Coordinates of C-alpha atoms and ligand atoms in Angstrom, one line a residue:
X1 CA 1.9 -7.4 -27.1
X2 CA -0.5 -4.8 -25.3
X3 CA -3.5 -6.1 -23.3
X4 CA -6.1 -4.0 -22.7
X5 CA -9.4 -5.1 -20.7
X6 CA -12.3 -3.4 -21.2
X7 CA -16.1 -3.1 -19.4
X8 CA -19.3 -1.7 -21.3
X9 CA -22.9 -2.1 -20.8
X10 CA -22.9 -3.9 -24.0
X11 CA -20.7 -5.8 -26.1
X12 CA -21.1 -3.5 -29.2
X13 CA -19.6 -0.3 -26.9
X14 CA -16.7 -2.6 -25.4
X15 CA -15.7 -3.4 -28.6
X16 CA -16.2 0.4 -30.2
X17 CA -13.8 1.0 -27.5
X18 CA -11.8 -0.9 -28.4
X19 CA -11.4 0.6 -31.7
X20 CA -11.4 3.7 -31.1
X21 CA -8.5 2.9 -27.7
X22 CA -6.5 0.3 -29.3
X23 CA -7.4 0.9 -33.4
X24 CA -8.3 -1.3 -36.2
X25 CA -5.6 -4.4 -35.4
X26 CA -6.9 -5.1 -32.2
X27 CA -8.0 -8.7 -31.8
X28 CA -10.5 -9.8 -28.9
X29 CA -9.0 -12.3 -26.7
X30 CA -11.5 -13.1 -24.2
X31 CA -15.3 -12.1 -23.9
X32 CA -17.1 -13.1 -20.7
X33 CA -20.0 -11.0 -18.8
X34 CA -19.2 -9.7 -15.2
X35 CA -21.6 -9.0 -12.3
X36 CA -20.4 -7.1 -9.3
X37 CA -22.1 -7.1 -5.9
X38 CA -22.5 -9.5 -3.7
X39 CA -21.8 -12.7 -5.0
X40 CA -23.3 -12.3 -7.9
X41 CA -27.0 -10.9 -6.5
X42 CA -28.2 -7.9 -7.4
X43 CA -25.1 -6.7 -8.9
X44 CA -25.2 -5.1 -12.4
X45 CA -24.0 -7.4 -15.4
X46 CA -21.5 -6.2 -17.0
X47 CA -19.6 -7.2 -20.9
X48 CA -15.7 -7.8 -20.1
X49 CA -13.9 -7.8 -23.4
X50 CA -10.3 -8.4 -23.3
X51 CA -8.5 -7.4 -26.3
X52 CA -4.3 -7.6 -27.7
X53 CA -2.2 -5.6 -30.1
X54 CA 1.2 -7.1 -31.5
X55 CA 3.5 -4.8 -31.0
X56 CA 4.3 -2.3 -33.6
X57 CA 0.4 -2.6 -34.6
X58 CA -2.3 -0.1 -34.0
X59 CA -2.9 3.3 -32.8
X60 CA -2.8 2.4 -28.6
X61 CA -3.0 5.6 -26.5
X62 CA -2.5 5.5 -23.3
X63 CA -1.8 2.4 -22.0
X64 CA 1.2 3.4 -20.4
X65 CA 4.6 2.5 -22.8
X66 CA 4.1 -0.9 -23.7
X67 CA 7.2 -2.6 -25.0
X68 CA 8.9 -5.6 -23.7
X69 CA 9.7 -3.7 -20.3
X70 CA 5.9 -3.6 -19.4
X71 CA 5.9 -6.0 -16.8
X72 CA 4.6 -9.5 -18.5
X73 CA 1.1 -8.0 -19.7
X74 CA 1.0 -9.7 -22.4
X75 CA 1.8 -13.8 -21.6
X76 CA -0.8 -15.0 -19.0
X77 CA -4.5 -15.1 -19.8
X78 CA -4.7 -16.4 -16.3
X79 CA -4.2 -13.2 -14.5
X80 CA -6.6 -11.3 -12.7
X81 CA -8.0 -8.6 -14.8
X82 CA -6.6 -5.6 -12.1
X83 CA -3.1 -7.1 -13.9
X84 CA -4.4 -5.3 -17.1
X85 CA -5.1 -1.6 -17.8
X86 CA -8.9 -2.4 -16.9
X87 CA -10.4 0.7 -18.0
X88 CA -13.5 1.8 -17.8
X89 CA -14.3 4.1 -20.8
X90 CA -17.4 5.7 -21.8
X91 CA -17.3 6.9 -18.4
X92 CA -20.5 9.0 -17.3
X93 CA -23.0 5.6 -19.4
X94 CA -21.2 3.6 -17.5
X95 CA -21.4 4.9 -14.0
X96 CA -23.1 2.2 -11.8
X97 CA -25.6 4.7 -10.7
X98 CA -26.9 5.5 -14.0
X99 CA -27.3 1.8 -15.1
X100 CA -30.1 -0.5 -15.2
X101 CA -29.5 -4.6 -14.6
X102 CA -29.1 -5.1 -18.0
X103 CA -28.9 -9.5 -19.3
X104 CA -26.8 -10.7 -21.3
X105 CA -29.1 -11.0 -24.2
X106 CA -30.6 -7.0 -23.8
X107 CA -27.0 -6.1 -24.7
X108 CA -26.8 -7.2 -28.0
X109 CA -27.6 -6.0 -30.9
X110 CA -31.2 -6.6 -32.5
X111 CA -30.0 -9.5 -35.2
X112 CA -28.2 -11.3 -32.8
X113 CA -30.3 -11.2 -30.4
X114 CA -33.1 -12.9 -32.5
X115 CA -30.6 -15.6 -33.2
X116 CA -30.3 -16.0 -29.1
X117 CA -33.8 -16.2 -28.9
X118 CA -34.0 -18.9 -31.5
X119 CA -30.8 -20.7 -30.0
X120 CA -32.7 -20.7 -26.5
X121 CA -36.3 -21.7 -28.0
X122 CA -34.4 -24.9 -30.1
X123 CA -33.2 -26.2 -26.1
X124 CA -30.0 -25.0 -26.5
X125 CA -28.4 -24.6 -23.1
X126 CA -28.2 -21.1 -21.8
X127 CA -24.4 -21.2 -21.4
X128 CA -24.0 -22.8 -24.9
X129 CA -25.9 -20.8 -26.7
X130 CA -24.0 -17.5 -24.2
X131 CA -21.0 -18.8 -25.7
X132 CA -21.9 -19.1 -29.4
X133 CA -22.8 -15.5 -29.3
X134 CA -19.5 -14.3 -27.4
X135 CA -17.7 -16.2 -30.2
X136 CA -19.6 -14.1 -33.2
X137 CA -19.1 -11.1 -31.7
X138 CA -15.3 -12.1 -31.2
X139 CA -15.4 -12.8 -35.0
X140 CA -17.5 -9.7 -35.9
X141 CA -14.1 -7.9 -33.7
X142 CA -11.5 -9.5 -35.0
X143 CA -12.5 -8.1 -38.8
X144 CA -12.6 -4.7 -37.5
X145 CA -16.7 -4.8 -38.2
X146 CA -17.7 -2.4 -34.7
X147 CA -18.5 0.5 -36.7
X148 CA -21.7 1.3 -38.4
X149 CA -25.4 1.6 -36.9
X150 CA -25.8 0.6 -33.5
X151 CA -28.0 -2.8 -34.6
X152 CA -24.9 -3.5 -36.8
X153 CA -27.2 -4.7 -39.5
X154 CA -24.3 -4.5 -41.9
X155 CA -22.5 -7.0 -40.5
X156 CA -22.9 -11.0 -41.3
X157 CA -23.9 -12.0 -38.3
X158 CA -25.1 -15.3 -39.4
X159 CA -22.1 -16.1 -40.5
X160 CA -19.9 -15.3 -37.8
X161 CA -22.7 -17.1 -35.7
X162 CA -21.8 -20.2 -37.7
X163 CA -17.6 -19.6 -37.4
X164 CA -18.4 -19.4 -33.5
X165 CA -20.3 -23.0 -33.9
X166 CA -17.7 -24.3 -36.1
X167 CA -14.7 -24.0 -33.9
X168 CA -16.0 -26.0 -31.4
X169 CA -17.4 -28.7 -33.8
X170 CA -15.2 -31.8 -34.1
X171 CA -15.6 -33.4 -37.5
X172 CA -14.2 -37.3 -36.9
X173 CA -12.6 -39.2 -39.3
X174 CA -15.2 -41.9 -41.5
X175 CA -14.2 -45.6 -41.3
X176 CA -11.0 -46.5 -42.9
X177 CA -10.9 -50.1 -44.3
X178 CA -7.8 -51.5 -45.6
X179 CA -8.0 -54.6 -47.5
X180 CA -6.9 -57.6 -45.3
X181 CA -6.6 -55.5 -42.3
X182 CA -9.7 -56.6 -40.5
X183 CA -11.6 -53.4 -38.8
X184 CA -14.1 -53.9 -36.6
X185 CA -16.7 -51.0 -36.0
X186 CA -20.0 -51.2 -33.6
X187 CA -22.8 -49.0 -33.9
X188 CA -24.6 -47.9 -30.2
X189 CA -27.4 -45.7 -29.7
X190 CA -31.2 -45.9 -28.2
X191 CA -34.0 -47.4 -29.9
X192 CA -35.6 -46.6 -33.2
X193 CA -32.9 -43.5 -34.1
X194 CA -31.7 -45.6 -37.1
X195 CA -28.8 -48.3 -36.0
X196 CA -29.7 -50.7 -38.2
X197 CA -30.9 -49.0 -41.3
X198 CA -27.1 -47.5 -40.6
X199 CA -25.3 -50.5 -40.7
X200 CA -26.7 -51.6 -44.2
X201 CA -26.3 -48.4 -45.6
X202 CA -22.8 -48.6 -44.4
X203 CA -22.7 -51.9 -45.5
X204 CA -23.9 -51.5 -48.7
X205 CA -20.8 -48.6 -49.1
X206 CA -18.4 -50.5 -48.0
X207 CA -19.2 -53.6 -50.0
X208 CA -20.6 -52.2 -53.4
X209 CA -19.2 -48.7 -53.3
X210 CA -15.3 -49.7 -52.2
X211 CA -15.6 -53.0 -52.8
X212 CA -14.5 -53.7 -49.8
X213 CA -15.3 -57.5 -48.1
X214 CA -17.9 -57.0 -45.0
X215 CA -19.2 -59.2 -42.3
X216 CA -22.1 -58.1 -40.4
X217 CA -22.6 -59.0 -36.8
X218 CA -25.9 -58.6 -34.4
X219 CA -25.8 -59.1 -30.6
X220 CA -29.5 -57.3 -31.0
X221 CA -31.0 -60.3 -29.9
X222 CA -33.9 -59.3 -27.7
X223 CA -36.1 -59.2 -30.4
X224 CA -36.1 -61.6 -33.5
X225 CA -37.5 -59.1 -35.6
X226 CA -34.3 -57.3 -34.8
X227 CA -32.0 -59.7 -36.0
X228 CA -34.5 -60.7 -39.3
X229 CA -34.0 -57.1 -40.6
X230 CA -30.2 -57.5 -40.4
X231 CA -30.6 -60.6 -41.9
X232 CA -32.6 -59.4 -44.6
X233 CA -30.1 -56.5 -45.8
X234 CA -27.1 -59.2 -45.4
X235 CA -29.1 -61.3 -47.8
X236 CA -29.4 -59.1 -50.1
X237 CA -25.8 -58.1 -50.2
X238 CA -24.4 -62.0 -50.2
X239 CA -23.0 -61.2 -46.8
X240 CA -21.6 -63.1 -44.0
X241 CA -23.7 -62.4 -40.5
X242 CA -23.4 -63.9 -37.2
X243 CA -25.5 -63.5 -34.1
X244 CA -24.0 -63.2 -30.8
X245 CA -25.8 -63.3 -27.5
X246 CA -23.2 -63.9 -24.7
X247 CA -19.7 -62.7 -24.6
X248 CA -18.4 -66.0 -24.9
X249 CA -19.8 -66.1 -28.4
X250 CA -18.0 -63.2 -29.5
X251 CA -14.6 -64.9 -30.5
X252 CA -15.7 -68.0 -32.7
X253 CA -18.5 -65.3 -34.3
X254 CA -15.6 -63.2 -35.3
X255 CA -13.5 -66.2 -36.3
X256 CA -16.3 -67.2 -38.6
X257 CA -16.7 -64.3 -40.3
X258 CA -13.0 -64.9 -41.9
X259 CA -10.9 -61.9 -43.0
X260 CA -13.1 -59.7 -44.2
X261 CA -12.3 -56.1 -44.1
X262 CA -14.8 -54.5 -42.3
X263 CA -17.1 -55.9 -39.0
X264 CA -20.0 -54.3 -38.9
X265 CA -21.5 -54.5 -35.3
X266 CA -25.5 -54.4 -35.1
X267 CA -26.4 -53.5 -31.2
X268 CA -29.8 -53.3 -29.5
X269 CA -30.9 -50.0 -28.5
X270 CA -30.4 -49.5 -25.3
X271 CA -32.2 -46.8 -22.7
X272 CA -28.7 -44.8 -21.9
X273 CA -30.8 -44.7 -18.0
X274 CA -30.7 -48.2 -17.7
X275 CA -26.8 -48.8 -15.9
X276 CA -27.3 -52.8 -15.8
X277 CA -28.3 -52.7 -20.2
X278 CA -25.4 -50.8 -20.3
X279 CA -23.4 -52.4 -18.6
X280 CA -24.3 -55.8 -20.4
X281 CA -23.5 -53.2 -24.1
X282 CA -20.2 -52.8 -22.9
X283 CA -19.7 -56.2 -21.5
X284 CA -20.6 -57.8 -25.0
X285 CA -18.2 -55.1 -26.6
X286 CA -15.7 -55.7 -24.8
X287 CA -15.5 -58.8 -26.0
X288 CA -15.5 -57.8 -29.5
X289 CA -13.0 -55.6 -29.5
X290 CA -14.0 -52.9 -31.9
X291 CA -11.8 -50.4 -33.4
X292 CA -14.8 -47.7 -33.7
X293 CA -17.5 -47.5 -31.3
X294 CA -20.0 -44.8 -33.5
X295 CA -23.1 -43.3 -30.8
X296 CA -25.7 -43.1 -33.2
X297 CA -28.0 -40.0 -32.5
X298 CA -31.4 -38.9 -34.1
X299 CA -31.4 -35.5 -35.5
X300 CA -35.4 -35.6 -34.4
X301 CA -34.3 -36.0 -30.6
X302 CA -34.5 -32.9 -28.3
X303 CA -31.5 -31.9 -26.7
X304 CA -32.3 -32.4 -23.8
X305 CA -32.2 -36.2 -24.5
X306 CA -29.7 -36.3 -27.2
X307 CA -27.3 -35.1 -24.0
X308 CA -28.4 -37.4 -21.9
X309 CA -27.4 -40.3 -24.6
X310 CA -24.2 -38.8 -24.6
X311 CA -23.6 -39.2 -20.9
X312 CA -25.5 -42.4 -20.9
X313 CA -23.0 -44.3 -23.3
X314 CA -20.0 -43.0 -21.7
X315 CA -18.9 -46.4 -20.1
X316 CA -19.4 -47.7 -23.8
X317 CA -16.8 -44.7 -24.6
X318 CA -17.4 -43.8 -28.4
X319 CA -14.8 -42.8 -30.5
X320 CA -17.6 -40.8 -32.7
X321 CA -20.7 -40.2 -33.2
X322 CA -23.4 -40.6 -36.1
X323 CA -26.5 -38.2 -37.1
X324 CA -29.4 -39.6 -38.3
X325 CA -32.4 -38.4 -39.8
X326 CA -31.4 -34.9 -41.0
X327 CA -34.2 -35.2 -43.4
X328 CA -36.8 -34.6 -40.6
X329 CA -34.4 -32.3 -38.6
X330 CA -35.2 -28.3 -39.8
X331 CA -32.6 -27.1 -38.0
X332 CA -29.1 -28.2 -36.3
X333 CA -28.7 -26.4 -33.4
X334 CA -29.8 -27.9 -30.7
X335 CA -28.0 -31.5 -32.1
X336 CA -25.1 -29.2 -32.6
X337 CA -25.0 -27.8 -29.3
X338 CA -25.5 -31.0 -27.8
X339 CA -22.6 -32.8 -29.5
X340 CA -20.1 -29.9 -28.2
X341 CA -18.5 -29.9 -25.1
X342 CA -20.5 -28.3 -22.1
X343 CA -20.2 -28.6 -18.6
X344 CA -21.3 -32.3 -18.4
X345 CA -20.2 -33.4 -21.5
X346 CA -16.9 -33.1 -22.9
X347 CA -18.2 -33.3 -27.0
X348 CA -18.0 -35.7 -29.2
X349 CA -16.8 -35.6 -32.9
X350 CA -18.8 -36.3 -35.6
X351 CA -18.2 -39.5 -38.2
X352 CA -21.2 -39.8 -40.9
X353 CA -25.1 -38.2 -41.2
X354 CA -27.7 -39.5 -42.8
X355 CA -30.3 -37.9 -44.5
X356 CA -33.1 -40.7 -45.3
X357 CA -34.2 -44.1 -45.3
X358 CA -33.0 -45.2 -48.4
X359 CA -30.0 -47.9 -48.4
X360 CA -27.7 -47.4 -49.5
X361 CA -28.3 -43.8 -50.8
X362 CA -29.0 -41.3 -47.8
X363 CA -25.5 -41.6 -46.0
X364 CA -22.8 -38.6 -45.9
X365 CA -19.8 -38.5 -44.6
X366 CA -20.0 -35.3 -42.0
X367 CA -19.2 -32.2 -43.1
X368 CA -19.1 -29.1 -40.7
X369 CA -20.0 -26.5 -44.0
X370 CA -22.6 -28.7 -44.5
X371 CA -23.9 -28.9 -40.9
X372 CA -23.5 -25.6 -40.7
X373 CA -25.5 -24.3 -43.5
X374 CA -28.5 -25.2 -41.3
X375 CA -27.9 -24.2 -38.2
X376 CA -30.9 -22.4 -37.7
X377 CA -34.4 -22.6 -39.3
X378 CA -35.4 -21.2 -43.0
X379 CA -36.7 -18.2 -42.1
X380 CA -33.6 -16.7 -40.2
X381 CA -31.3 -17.5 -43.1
X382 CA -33.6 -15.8 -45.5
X383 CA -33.6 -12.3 -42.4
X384 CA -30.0 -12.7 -42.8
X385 CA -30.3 -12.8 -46.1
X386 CA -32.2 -10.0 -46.6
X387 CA -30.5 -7.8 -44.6
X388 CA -27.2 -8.5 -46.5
Ligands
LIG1 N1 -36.3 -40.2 -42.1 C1 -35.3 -41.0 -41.8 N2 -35.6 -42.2 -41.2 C2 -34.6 -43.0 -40.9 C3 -33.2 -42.6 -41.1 N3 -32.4 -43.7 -40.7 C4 -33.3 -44.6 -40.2 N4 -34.6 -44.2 -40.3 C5 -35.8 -44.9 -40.0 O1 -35.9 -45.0 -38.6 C6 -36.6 -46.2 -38.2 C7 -35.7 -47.0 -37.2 O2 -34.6 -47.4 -37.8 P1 -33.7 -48.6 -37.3 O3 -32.5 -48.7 -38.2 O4 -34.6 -49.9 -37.2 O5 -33.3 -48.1 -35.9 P2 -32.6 -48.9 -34.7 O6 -33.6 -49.3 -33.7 O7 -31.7 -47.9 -34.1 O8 -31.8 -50.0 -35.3 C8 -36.8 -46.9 -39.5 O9 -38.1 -46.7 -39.9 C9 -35.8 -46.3 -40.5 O10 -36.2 -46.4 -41.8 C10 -32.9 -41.4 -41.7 O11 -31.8 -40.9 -41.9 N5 -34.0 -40.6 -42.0
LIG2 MG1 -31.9 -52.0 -34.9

């Protein structure tokens, strides 16, 4: 394998480079932007595109022999780039002297860098959104699409724009119910972004759908109207429910609720700020032992907050997490960019969505395709669209 590291003022010349250096076959390995001077200030920014060729593959010039006798070019992503052929073609453009401090987002070309704008006005953090675009012009290189007009309004951006999303999505698995092989499940989340209305829909599934046997369980106890709305919903399903306010209740609740299949746990929102409320969450949890803890997160909530749920409910450590409200989202990227890793969060994977606030009706299982699909607003589809 050849690896070849390249610098341009902008991603589209690193990677016409790299065609036209390292041919068709070439795959990009690594984007990232580079600033020199010192530390970082007033240096000029810089695209760093590392790209590979199998051996055998390609047209490579000059980048020395190659081969198996090139000493180890071609097995650590870790090195420092003077280990590669760093090369800086294009020369006279690229001269230091002749360049303006160019950002990251003057670099690209005009389709993409519309969908950056809109990435950055939905809340979606710089880096994130820095990364998403990397990824699509990674995709855009790895299918050879470099050539053409310099906007590169023949390629489907869009698309690759969703590809870059999509690898970092995690798509959990839904709830798995086994008949007499009790599964207990709790649903978390703030206030008023759908809990409840969750649990019956899920209930309603489970129960009418699978025909699975479900208990329903509330320690949402703080306000009575809280537990009548469970109630109501376990009424009208012929369901078991208990209703739990101290640990110590948790046991002979569970033991009342017999073998059913599936525990569905009712919790009281909680402000992911408040330590001591969450702290009491997982205290009551713990004693519950659930098999699925699923973070329920409005669709409607900026990202701002969405992420601080996220980090808020760690000590109540979700195994996935649920989307509500699609119906009023327009869009899904700042939800999506929220629910990936980033510097303080380390991602979470996805379970169900819901769409609605019919029971049992507006409940999907996720579905990244799905999710996907409306990643940005209308309107930028339909650009795409038309430019196709
Ligand atoms: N539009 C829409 N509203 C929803 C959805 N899920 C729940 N809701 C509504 O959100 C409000 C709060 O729901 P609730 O289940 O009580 O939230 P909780 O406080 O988290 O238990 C209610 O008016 C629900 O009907 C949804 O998917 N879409
Ligand atoms: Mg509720």
């Amino acid at each position: 394998m050849h690896i070849r590291t390249f610098r341009a003022n902008s991603l589209q010349d690193a990677l016409e480079q790299i065609r036209s250096q390292m041919g068709a076959d070439a795959s990009v390995l690594h984007t990232r932007q580079v600033r020199d001077g010192l530390m970082g200030w007033l240096g000029r920014t810089y695209v760093e595109v590392t790209a590979g060729l199998k051996d055998g593959e390609g047209n490579e010039i000059g980048a020395g022999q190659g081969g198996s006798d090139s000493p180890q070019l071609g097995d650590d992503h870790g090195c420092p780039a003077s280990r590669f052929n760093v090369v800086s073609q294009g020369s006279d453009s690229l001269q230091p002297s002749l360049q303006t401090q160019a950002s990251f987002e003057e670099n690209l070309p005009a389709p993409l860098r519309s969908y950056f704008d809109e990435l950055l006005s939905q809340g979606v953090l710089r880096a994130v959104a820095e990364r998403w675009i990397m990824g699509t012009v990674s995709f855009a290189a790895s299918l050879g699409e470099t050539s053409g007009d310099s906007l590169g309004s023949s390629i489907p951006w869009l698309e690759h724009l969703q590809r870059s999303v999509g690898r970092e999505l995690r798509i959990g698995s839904p709830i798995r119910t086994q008949p007499g092989d009790r599964r207990i499940v709790a649903l978390v989340g703030p206030t008023g972004v759908g809990k409840t209305t969750t649990v019956a829909k899920l209930a309603a599934g489970f129960r009418l759908e699978a025909r699975r046997r479900v208990g329903l369980l509330t320690i949402d106890t703080f306000r009575i109207a809280a537990v009548q709305q469970l109630r109501a919903y376990a009424d009208i399903m012929d369901l078991p429910m208990e209703v739990v306010e101290k640990p110590e209740q948790m046991r002979p609740a569970l033991g009342r609720l017999g073998d059913v299949d599936l525990v569905l746990i009712d919790t009281a929102g909680r402000s992911p700020t408040s330590d001591a409320r969450i702290e009491q969450l997982v205290e009551l949890l713990r004693s519950a032992q659930p098999d699925e803890t699923h973070l329920v997160l409005s669709g409607t909530s900026s990202v701002a907050s969405i992420e601080q749920t996220i980090r808020g409910f760690a000590p109540v450590r979700p195994t996935s997490a649920i989307v509500t409200k699609l119906d009023e989202t327009p869009h899904l990227a700042g939800v999506l960019s929220a629910i990936v890793a980033t510097e303080t969060n380390s991602g979470i994977a996805l379970s169900y969505t819901t769409d609605g606030q019919q029971v049992p009706d507006d409940i999907a299982i996720a579905d990244a395709s799905a999710l996907l699909s409306r990643l940005l607003p209308p309107r930028m589809q339909l650009s795409q669209a038309e430019a196709a």
